[in-house]
């Protein structure tokens, strides 16, 4: 579970929810099979397909020191018909 970051909610990912696709930020070192097994077991869903891409690094400056933000990978998960992932708790 340490390799899965959090679900991404942007304008594009909200449009993808209509097509039963969910986006997650994950660790760069994780691969598709690890993420697929984890999502299927944790959310009790079946996955039809997965796409991934690495986002570009962003330069960060704090005083005289210049560095980069933490790298991560974005996974777009397509679920089979009839399955869904609750993104918000109903409490």
PDB file of C-alpha atoms in Angstrom:
ATOM      1  CA  UNK A   1       0.000   0.000   0.000  1.00  0.00           C
ATOM      2  CA  UNK A   2       3.007   2.297   0.366  1.00  0.00           C
ATOM      3  CA  UNK A   3       3.462   2.437  -3.392  1.00  0.00           C
ATOM      4  CA  UNK A   4      -0.035   3.804  -4.102  1.00  0.00           C
ATOM      5  CA  UNK A   5      -0.214   7.523  -3.485  1.00  0.00           C
ATOM      6  CA  UNK A   6      -3.678   8.973  -3.790  1.00  0.00           C
ATOM      7  CA  UNK A   7      -6.442   9.355  -6.378  1.00  0.00           C
ATOM      8  CA  UNK A   8      -6.005  12.324  -8.708  1.00  0.00           C
ATOM      9  CA  UNK A   9      -8.947  14.681  -9.175  1.00  0.00           C
ATOM     10  CA  UNK A  10      -8.440  17.183 -11.978  1.00  0.00           C
ATOM     11  CA  UNK A  11     -10.714  18.344 -14.791  1.00  0.00           C
ATOM     12  CA  UNK A  12      -9.412  15.613 -17.079  1.00  0.00           C
ATOM     13  CA  UNK A  13      -9.709  12.817 -14.522  1.00  0.00           C
ATOM     14  CA  UNK A  14     -13.256  13.856 -13.650  1.00  0.00           C
ATOM     15  CA  UNK A  15     -14.134  13.496 -17.351  1.00  0.00           C
ATOM     16  CA  UNK A  16     -12.483  10.060 -17.318  1.00  0.00           C
ATOM     17  CA  UNK A  17     -14.739   8.954 -14.440  1.00  0.00           C
ATOM     18  CA  UNK A  18     -17.648   8.963 -16.897  1.00  0.00           C
ATOM     19  CA  UNK A  19     -15.783   6.297 -18.909  1.00  0.00           C
ATOM     20  CA  UNK A  20     -15.118   4.239 -15.737  1.00  0.00           C
ATOM     21  CA  UNK A  21     -11.440   5.243 -15.622  1.00  0.00           C
ATOM     22  CA  UNK A  22      -9.672   6.230 -12.393  1.00  0.00           C
ATOM     23  CA  UNK A  23      -6.299   7.956 -11.959  1.00  0.00           C
ATOM     24  CA  UNK A  24      -3.806   7.319  -9.167  1.00  0.00           C
ATOM     25  CA  UNK A  25      -0.348   8.664  -8.390  1.00  0.00           C
ATOM     26  CA  UNK A  26       1.985   5.771  -7.600  1.00  0.00           C
ATOM     27  CA  UNK A  27       5.646   5.211  -6.794  1.00  0.00           C
ATOM     28  CA  UNK A  28       7.993   5.330  -9.799  1.00  0.00           C
ATOM     29  CA  UNK A  29       9.492   1.925  -8.961  1.00  0.00           C
ATOM     30  CA  UNK A  30       6.150   0.086  -8.994  1.00  0.00           C
ATOM     31  CA  UNK A  31       4.965  -1.717 -12.098  1.00  0.00           C
ATOM     32  CA  UNK A  32       1.532  -2.377 -13.584  1.00  0.00           C
ATOM     33  CA  UNK A  33       1.134  -5.902 -12.219  1.00  0.00           C
ATOM     34  CA  UNK A  34       1.798  -4.793  -8.631  1.00  0.00           C
ATOM     35  CA  UNK A  35      -0.668  -1.931  -8.888  1.00  0.00           C
ATOM     36  CA  UNK A  36      -3.279  -4.125 -10.584  1.00  0.00           C
ATOM     37  CA  UNK A  37      -3.096  -6.795  -7.871  1.00  0.00           C
ATOM     38  CA  UNK A  38      -3.287  -4.213  -5.113  1.00  0.00           C
ATOM     39  CA  UNK A  39      -6.264  -2.298  -6.571  1.00  0.00           C
ATOM     40  CA  UNK A  40      -8.204  -5.485  -7.361  1.00  0.00           C
ATOM     41  CA  UNK A  41      -7.721  -6.859  -3.851  1.00  0.00           C
ATOM     42  CA  UNK A  42      -8.235  -3.610  -1.916  1.00  0.00           C
ATOM     43  CA  UNK A  43     -11.279  -2.236  -3.786  1.00  0.00           C
ATOM     44  CA  UNK A  44     -12.701  -5.651  -4.841  1.00  0.00           C
ATOM     45  CA  UNK A  45     -12.953  -4.696  -8.531  1.00  0.00           C
ATOM     46  CA  UNK A  46     -11.867  -6.193 -11.862  1.00  0.00           C
ATOM     47  CA  UNK A  47      -9.513  -4.188 -14.087  1.00  0.00           C
ATOM     48  CA  UNK A  48      -9.909  -4.155 -17.866  1.00  0.00           C
ATOM     49  CA  UNK A  49      -6.802  -2.114 -18.707  1.00  0.00           C
ATOM     50  CA  UNK A  50      -4.099   0.161 -17.334  1.00  0.00           C
ATOM     51  CA  UNK A  51      -2.077   3.022 -18.784  1.00  0.00           C
ATOM     52  CA  UNK A  52       0.817   4.788 -17.109  1.00  0.00           C
ATOM     53  CA  UNK A  53       3.048   7.772 -17.698  1.00  0.00           C
ATOM     54  CA  UNK A  54       5.714   9.663 -15.802  1.00  0.00           C
ATOM     55  CA  UNK A  55       5.021  13.294 -15.147  1.00  0.00           C
ATOM     56  CA  UNK A  56       7.782  15.844 -15.810  1.00  0.00           C
ATOM     57  CA  UNK A  57       9.958  17.009 -12.932  1.00  0.00           C
ATOM     58  CA  UNK A  58       9.311  20.477 -11.556  1.00  0.00           C
ATOM     59  CA  UNK A  59      12.116  22.716 -10.391  1.00  0.00           C
ATOM     60  CA  UNK A  60      11.785  23.914  -6.804  1.00  0.00           C
ATOM     61  CA  UNK A  61      13.838  26.645  -5.184  1.00  0.00           C
ATOM     62  CA  UNK A  62      14.270  27.311  -1.471  1.00  0.00           C
ATOM     63  CA  UNK A  63      16.635  30.215  -0.916  1.00  0.00           C
ATOM     64  CA  UNK A  64      19.941  29.567  -2.610  1.00  0.00           C
ATOM     65  CA  UNK A  65      19.293  25.847  -2.987  1.00  0.00           C
ATOM     66  CA  UNK A  66      17.670  24.578  -6.189  1.00  0.00           C
ATOM     67  CA  UNK A  67      16.213  21.102  -6.401  1.00  0.00           C
ATOM     68  CA  UNK A  68      13.392  19.089  -7.922  1.00  0.00           C
ATOM     69  CA  UNK A  69      10.084  17.814  -6.617  1.00  0.00           C
ATOM     70  CA  UNK A  70       9.546  14.149  -5.852  1.00  0.00           C
ATOM     71  CA  UNK A  71       9.038  11.976  -8.954  1.00  0.00           C
ATOM     72  CA  UNK A  72       5.934   9.849  -9.286  1.00  0.00           C
ATOM     73  CA  UNK A  73       4.031   7.949 -11.946  1.00  0.00           C
ATOM     74  CA  UNK A  74       0.371   8.391 -12.859  1.00  0.00           C
ATOM     75  CA  UNK A  75      -1.711   5.275 -13.524  1.00  0.00           C
ATOM     76  CA  UNK A  76      -5.017   5.435 -15.366  1.00  0.00           C
ATOM     77  CA  UNK A  77      -7.038   2.335 -14.484  1.00  0.00           C
ATOM     78  CA  UNK A  78     -10.008   1.217 -16.603  1.00  0.00           C
ATOM     79  CA  UNK A  79     -12.488  -0.997 -14.761  1.00  0.00           C
ATOM     80  CA  UNK A  80     -14.779  -3.616 -16.236  1.00  0.00           C
ATOM     81  CA  UNK A  81     -18.474  -2.785 -16.594  1.00  0.00           C
ATOM     82  CA  UNK A  82     -20.440  -2.960 -13.359  1.00  0.00           C
ATOM     83  CA  UNK A  83     -17.500  -2.059 -11.095  1.00  0.00           C
ATOM     84  CA  UNK A  84     -16.655   1.269  -9.496  1.00  0.00           C
ATOM     85  CA  UNK A  85     -14.306   2.698  -6.864  1.00  0.00           C
ATOM     86  CA  UNK A  86     -15.756   4.991  -4.179  1.00  0.00           C
ATOM     87  CA  UNK A  87     -13.499   8.053  -4.169  1.00  0.00           C
ATOM     88  CA  UNK A  88     -15.288   9.870  -1.348  1.00  0.00           C
ATOM     89  CA  UNK A  89     -16.448   8.324   1.884  1.00  0.00           C
ATOM     90  CA  UNK A  90     -20.195   8.454   2.509  1.00  0.00           C
ATOM     91  CA  UNK A  91     -19.792   9.573   6.149  1.00  0.00           C
TER      92      UNK A  91
END
